[in-house]
Amino acid sequence: MVRLTAVGRSYGKGPHRVHALTDVTTAVAPGELVAVVGPSGSGKSTLLNLIGTLDRPSSGQVVVDGYRVDELDDRKLSALRAHRIGFVFQQFHLAAGTRAVDNVADGLLYTGMSRSRRRERAAAALHRVGLGHRLHHRSHELSGGERQRVAIARAVVGDPALLLADEPTGALDTRSGAMVLELLRELNASGTTVMVITHDTELAASLPRRLVMRDGRLVEDAGITATVTGPRPALELE
Ligand code: ADP
Ligand code: MG
């Protein structure tokens, strides 16, 4: 699903140059559930953004779903992102004042589906995350945990192969955080490859595999490691 080869990402020039990532090589197989852990500033978000094709590496190679990201033009990159990758962030990023069902339906705008079809799919996704009774609530009428579940529903409504979550429990209380993690487990069990950044060591320890980052380097890969065979592109990018 993901292969990184000697990936580096730096910012700025000369004496102010920051090496956010240095020489990261790893792979994630389809169906894995992987925690990314490490201190603040260790390069976790940079890593996830590169895998999510929101950013390009300064050096090395990123392969996602069989595609070398550096060989795709912007249009194909957008298509890969839209069809194959879902994102969840710490701060939900929901449109304020918009009903849950419409926030989720917006995740399908790229598909060309009719509005009613999108809303149908959105309602189904909200049921899937346990919010079938909150379809018409607006963001400010939902709790933090519920907002994050709406954000997850939006991320998975298009049925992505890869779900990337950057500290999805960071802004939540323990109980809501546990529900969000349970949801990620369920999505993984139904076939979605999941990578989740977390500060919560207990949470991370409960996941099958942990990538440990320090000072921009991958310093430990703990837990089971599935055998990765070269993934082949699953769809033609339009
Ligand atoms: P983490 O998510 O582990 O907290 P990040 O990946 O966000 O860490 O950042 C890694 C390092 O790269 C940090 O030192 C950060 O300050 C730096 N960094 C991240 N983004 C930028 C940027 N756009 N410009 C300059 N430095 C950045
Ligand atoms: Mg971060």
Short mmCIF file of C-alpha atoms and ligand atoms in Angstrom, two decimals:
data_model
loop_
_atom_site.label_atom_id
_atom_site.label_comp_id
_atom_site.label_asym_id
_atom_site.label_seq_id
_atom_site.Cartn_x
_atom_site.Cartn_y
_atom_site.Cartn_z
CA MET A 1 0.00 0.00 0.00
CA VAL A 2 2.85 2.35 0.92
CA ARG A 3 6.56 2.16 0.22
CA LEU A 4 9.07 4.81 1.27
CA THR A 5 12.67 4.61 0.08
CA ALA A 6 15.31 6.90 1.62
CA VAL A 7 12.76 9.67 1.98
CA GLY A 8 13.91 13.09 3.16
CA ARG A 9 12.04 16.36 3.56
CA SER A 10 13.71 19.60 4.52
CA TYR A 11 12.52 23.16 4.75
CA GLY A 12 14.35 26.44 4.23
CA LYS A 13 17.86 27.17 3.04
CA GLY A 14 21.40 27.55 4.39
CA PRO A 15 21.85 27.80 8.16
CA HIS A 16 18.08 27.85 8.70
CA ARG A 17 17.53 24.56 6.93
CA VAL A 18 15.32 22.17 8.93
CA HIS A 19 15.49 18.46 8.26
CA ALA A 20 11.96 17.40 9.11
CA LEU A 21 12.59 13.89 7.78
CA THR A 22 15.87 12.11 7.09
CA ASP A 23 16.39 8.84 5.21
CA VAL A 24 13.13 7.09 6.05
CA THR A 25 12.69 3.65 4.49
CA THR A 26 9.70 1.47 5.30
CA ALA A 27 6.65 -0.18 3.81
CA VAL A 28 3.07 -0.77 4.87
CA ALA A 29 1.11 -3.69 3.46
CA PRO A 30 -2.59 -3.59 2.54
CA GLY A 31 -4.72 -4.30 5.59
CA GLU A 32 -2.23 -3.14 8.22
CA LEU A 33 -3.08 -0.96 11.22
CA VAL A 34 -0.01 1.10 12.08
CA ALA A 35 0.63 3.62 14.84
CA VAL A 36 3.14 6.42 14.22
CA VAL A 37 4.61 7.67 17.49
CA GLY A 38 7.38 9.99 18.67
CA PRO A 39 7.91 13.31 20.42
CA SER A 40 6.46 16.56 19.12
CA GLY A 41 8.53 17.82 16.18
CA SER A 42 9.91 14.37 15.33
CA GLY A 43 8.45 14.40 11.80
CA LYS A 44 5.24 12.39 12.23
CA SER A 45 2.95 14.83 10.41
CA THR A 46 5.53 15.42 7.71
CA LEU A 47 5.66 11.66 7.14
CA LEU A 48 1.88 11.29 6.96
CA ASN A 49 1.53 14.30 4.64
CA LEU A 50 4.06 12.76 2.24
CA ILE A 51 2.21 9.43 2.27
CA GLY A 52 -1.06 11.29 1.74
CA THR A 53 0.49 13.12 -1.24
CA LEU A 54 -0.26 16.48 0.39
CA ASP A 55 3.48 17.16 0.16
CA ARG A 56 6.40 15.99 -1.96
CA PRO A 57 9.73 14.69 -0.61
CA SER A 58 12.99 16.63 -1.02
CA SER A 59 14.75 13.32 -1.67
CA GLY A 60 13.89 9.65 -1.97
CA GLN A 61 10.84 7.91 -3.32
CA VAL A 62 7.24 7.59 -2.16
CA VAL A 63 5.01 4.88 -3.65
CA VAL A 64 1.33 4.84 -2.71
CA ASP A 65 -1.07 2.20 -3.98
CA GLY A 66 1.48 1.23 -6.61
CA TYR A 67 2.02 4.75 -7.93
CA ARG A 68 5.32 6.60 -7.68
CA VAL A 69 4.07 9.93 -6.39
CA ASP A 70 6.89 11.89 -8.08
CA GLU A 71 5.78 10.60 -11.49
CA LEU A 72 2.20 11.86 -11.18
CA ASP A 73 1.14 15.29 -12.37
CA ASP A 74 -1.16 17.38 -10.17
CA ARG A 75 -4.32 16.07 -11.79
CA LYS A 76 -3.40 12.42 -11.26
CA LEU A 77 -2.21 13.20 -7.76
CA SER A 78 -5.60 14.72 -6.96
CA ALA A 79 -7.32 11.67 -8.40
CA LEU A 80 -5.19 9.32 -6.30
CA ARG A 81 -5.92 11.37 -3.19
CA ALA A 82 -9.64 11.62 -3.91
CA HIS A 83 -10.24 7.97 -4.77
CA ARG A 84 -7.80 6.07 -2.61
CA ILE A 85 -6.87 8.12 0.47
CA GLY A 86 -8.92 9.42 3.42
CA PHE A 87 -7.63 11.97 5.96
CA VAL A 88 -8.58 12.74 9.52
CA PHE A 89 -6.97 15.53 11.54
CA GLN A 90 -6.90 16.52 15.20
CA GLN A 91 -9.06 19.57 14.54
CA PHE A 92 -11.90 17.87 12.62
CA HIS A 93 -11.98 20.52 9.81
CA LEU A 94 -15.76 20.41 9.39
CA ALA A 95 -17.62 23.26 7.72
CA ALA A 96 -19.20 25.33 10.50
CA GLY A 97 -22.99 25.52 10.47
CA THR A 98 -23.24 22.68 7.95
CA ARG A 99 -25.33 19.61 8.75
CA ALA A 100 -23.42 16.39 9.44
CA VAL A 101 -24.91 14.67 6.39
CA ASP A 102 -23.78 17.51 4.09
CA ASN A 103 -20.31 17.68 5.64
CA VAL A 104 -19.92 13.99 4.83
CA ALA A 105 -21.55 14.26 1.39
CA ASP A 106 -18.94 16.90 0.47
CA GLY A 107 -16.38 14.09 0.64
CA LEU A 108 -17.95 12.79 -2.59
CA LEU A 109 -17.99 16.04 -4.57
CA TYR A 110 -15.24 14.81 -6.89
CA THR A 111 -17.24 11.71 -7.91
CA GLY A 112 -19.82 13.46 -10.03
CA MET A 113 -22.57 11.61 -8.12
CA SER A 114 -25.92 13.38 -7.87
CA ARG A 115 -26.58 15.32 -4.68
CA SER A 116 -29.25 12.89 -3.52
CA ARG A 117 -26.96 9.91 -4.13
CA ARG A 118 -24.16 11.65 -2.21
CA ARG A 119 -26.49 12.33 0.71
CA GLU A 120 -27.62 8.69 0.69
CA ARG A 121 -24.03 7.49 0.87
CA ALA A 122 -23.27 10.11 3.55
CA ALA A 123 -26.17 8.92 5.69
CA ALA A 124 -24.92 5.34 5.38
CA ALA A 125 -21.41 6.42 6.44
CA LEU A 126 -22.82 8.28 9.44
CA HIS A 127 -24.78 5.19 10.47
CA ARG A 128 -21.55 3.24 10.17
CA VAL A 129 -19.79 5.53 12.69
CA GLY A 130 -22.73 5.38 15.08
CA LEU A 131 -24.22 8.78 14.22
CA GLY A 132 -27.36 7.72 12.40
CA HIS A 133 -29.32 9.81 14.92
CA ARG A 134 -27.28 12.99 14.24
CA LEU A 135 -27.62 13.37 10.47
CA HIS A 136 -29.06 16.88 10.63
CA HIS A 137 -27.04 18.26 13.51
CA ARG A 138 -24.72 21.13 12.66
CA SER A 139 -21.07 21.01 13.79
CA HIS A 140 -21.59 23.28 16.81
CA GLU A 141 -24.45 21.05 17.98
CA LEU A 142 -22.16 18.01 18.23
CA SER A 143 -19.67 16.99 20.92
CA GLY A 144 -15.95 16.76 20.10
CA GLY A 145 -16.12 12.99 19.83
CA GLU A 146 -19.15 13.20 17.54
CA ARG A 147 -17.43 15.80 15.35
CA GLN A 148 -14.45 13.53 14.97
CA ARG A 149 -16.76 10.67 13.99
CA VAL A 150 -18.34 12.94 11.34
CA ALA A 151 -14.83 13.72 10.09
CA ILE A 152 -14.07 9.99 9.92
CA ALA A 153 -17.33 9.34 8.08
CA ARG A 154 -16.34 12.03 5.55
CA ALA A 155 -12.88 10.46 5.18
CA VAL A 156 -14.26 6.98 4.48
CA VAL A 157 -17.47 7.78 2.58
CA GLY A 158 -15.63 7.26 -0.72
CA ASP A 159 -14.30 3.91 0.56
CA PRO A 160 -10.57 4.74 0.43
CA ALA A 161 -7.97 1.96 0.56
CA LEU A 162 -5.81 4.01 2.93
CA LEU A 163 -6.96 6.04 5.92
CA LEU A 164 -4.45 8.47 7.44
CA ALA A 165 -5.22 10.00 10.83
CA ASP A 166 -3.05 12.71 12.41
CA GLU A 167 -3.67 12.68 16.18
CA PRO A 168 -7.40 12.05 15.76
CA THR A 169 -7.84 11.62 19.52
CA GLY A 170 -5.63 14.58 20.47
CA ALA A 171 -8.50 16.97 21.14
CA LEU A 172 -10.81 14.42 22.77
CA ASP A 173 -11.47 13.18 26.29
CA THR A 174 -10.43 9.61 27.09
CA ARG A 175 -13.82 8.05 26.43
CA SER A 176 -14.41 9.78 23.09
CA GLY A 177 -10.84 9.01 22.10
CA ALA A 178 -11.40 5.33 22.84
CA MET A 179 -14.53 5.34 20.66
CA VAL A 180 -12.65 6.92 17.80
CA LEU A 181 -9.89 4.34 18.11
CA GLU A 182 -12.47 1.54 18.19
CA LEU A 183 -13.92 2.95 14.98
CA LEU A 184 -10.49 2.96 13.31
CA ARG A 185 -10.09 -0.68 14.35
CA GLU A 186 -13.46 -1.57 12.83
CA LEU A 187 -12.61 0.18 9.57
CA ASN A 188 -9.30 -1.67 9.51
CA ALA A 189 -11.04 -4.99 10.19
CA SER A 190 -13.27 -4.36 7.18
CA GLY A 191 -10.23 -3.97 4.95
CA THR A 192 -9.00 -0.36 5.13
CA THR A 193 -5.28 0.14 5.69
CA VAL A 194 -4.94 2.59 8.59
CA MET A 195 -2.00 4.72 9.74
CA VAL A 196 -2.62 6.75 12.88
CA ILE A 197 -0.37 9.28 14.61
CA THR A 198 -0.80 9.35 18.35
CA HIS A 199 0.79 10.80 21.46
CA ASP A 200 -1.03 8.25 23.59
CA THR A 201 1.48 5.52 24.43
CA GLU A 202 -1.20 3.22 25.82
CA LEU A 203 -3.26 3.57 22.67
CA ALA A 204 -0.18 3.00 20.50
CA ALA A 205 0.83 -0.07 22.50
CA SER A 206 -2.57 -1.62 21.75
CA LEU A 207 -1.98 -1.47 17.98
CA PRO A 208 -0.29 -4.29 16.07
CA ARG A 209 2.59 -2.21 14.65
CA ARG A 210 4.35 0.98 15.75
CA LEU A 211 6.69 3.21 13.75
CA VAL A 212 8.74 5.27 16.18
CA MET A 213 10.08 8.63 14.96
CA ARG A 214 12.83 10.71 16.55
CA ASP A 215 14.48 13.83 15.12
CA GLY A 216 13.07 13.09 11.68
CA ARG A 217 14.32 9.53 11.60
CA LEU A 218 12.50 6.23 11.85
CA VAL A 219 14.28 4.74 14.86
CA GLU A 220 12.14 1.69 15.58
CA ASP A 221 9.59 -0.48 13.83
CA ALA A 222 7.90 -2.56 16.51
CA GLY A 223 5.30 -5.26 16.25
CA ILE A 224 4.33 -7.58 13.46
CA THR A 225 5.52 -6.72 10.00
CA ALA A 226 3.50 -8.18 7.18
CA THR A 227 5.28 -9.34 4.08
CA VAL A 228 4.98 -6.63 1.50
CA THR A 229 4.68 -7.62 -2.11
CA GLY A 230 4.87 -4.95 -4.79
CA PRO A 231 1.39 -3.45 -5.01
CA ARG A 232 0.00 -2.94 -8.47
CA PRO A 233 -2.15 0.06 -9.39
CA ALA A 234 -5.76 -0.77 -8.59
CA LEU A 235 -7.35 1.76 -10.89
CA GLU A 236 -6.61 3.90 -13.92
CA LEU A 237 -6.21 7.49 -12.76
CA GLU A 238 -8.33 9.83 -14.84
P1 ADP B 1 5.38 16.18 14.50
O1 ADP B 1 4.15 15.97 13.71
O2 ADP B 1 6.09 14.92 14.87
O3 ADP B 1 5.14 17.02 15.72
P2 ADP B 1 6.25 17.70 12.18
O4 ADP B 1 6.32 16.69 11.10
O5 ADP B 1 5.06 18.59 12.18
O6 ADP B 1 6.43 17.00 13.60
O7 ADP B 1 7.54 18.61 12.10
C1 ADP B 1 8.86 18.10 12.05
C2 ADP B 1 9.87 19.24 12.04
O8 ADP B 1 9.77 19.97 10.84
C3 ADP B 1 9.65 20.24 13.15
O9 ADP B 1 10.91 20.65 13.64
C4 ADP B 1 8.94 21.37 12.49
O10 ADP B 1 9.19 22.59 13.13
C5 ADP B 1 9.50 21.34 11.09
N1 ADP B 1 8.53 21.81 10.09
C6 ADP B 1 7.34 21.25 9.80
N2 ADP B 1 6.70 21.92 8.82
C7 ADP B 1 7.51 22.95 8.49
C8 ADP B 1 7.42 24.04 7.55
N3 ADP B 1 6.37 24.17 6.72
N4 ADP B 1 8.45 24.90 7.49
C9 ADP B 1 9.53 24.77 8.30
N5 ADP B 1 9.68 23.78 9.20
C10 ADP B 1 8.70 22.88 9.30
MG MG B 2 2.18 16.59 14.06
#
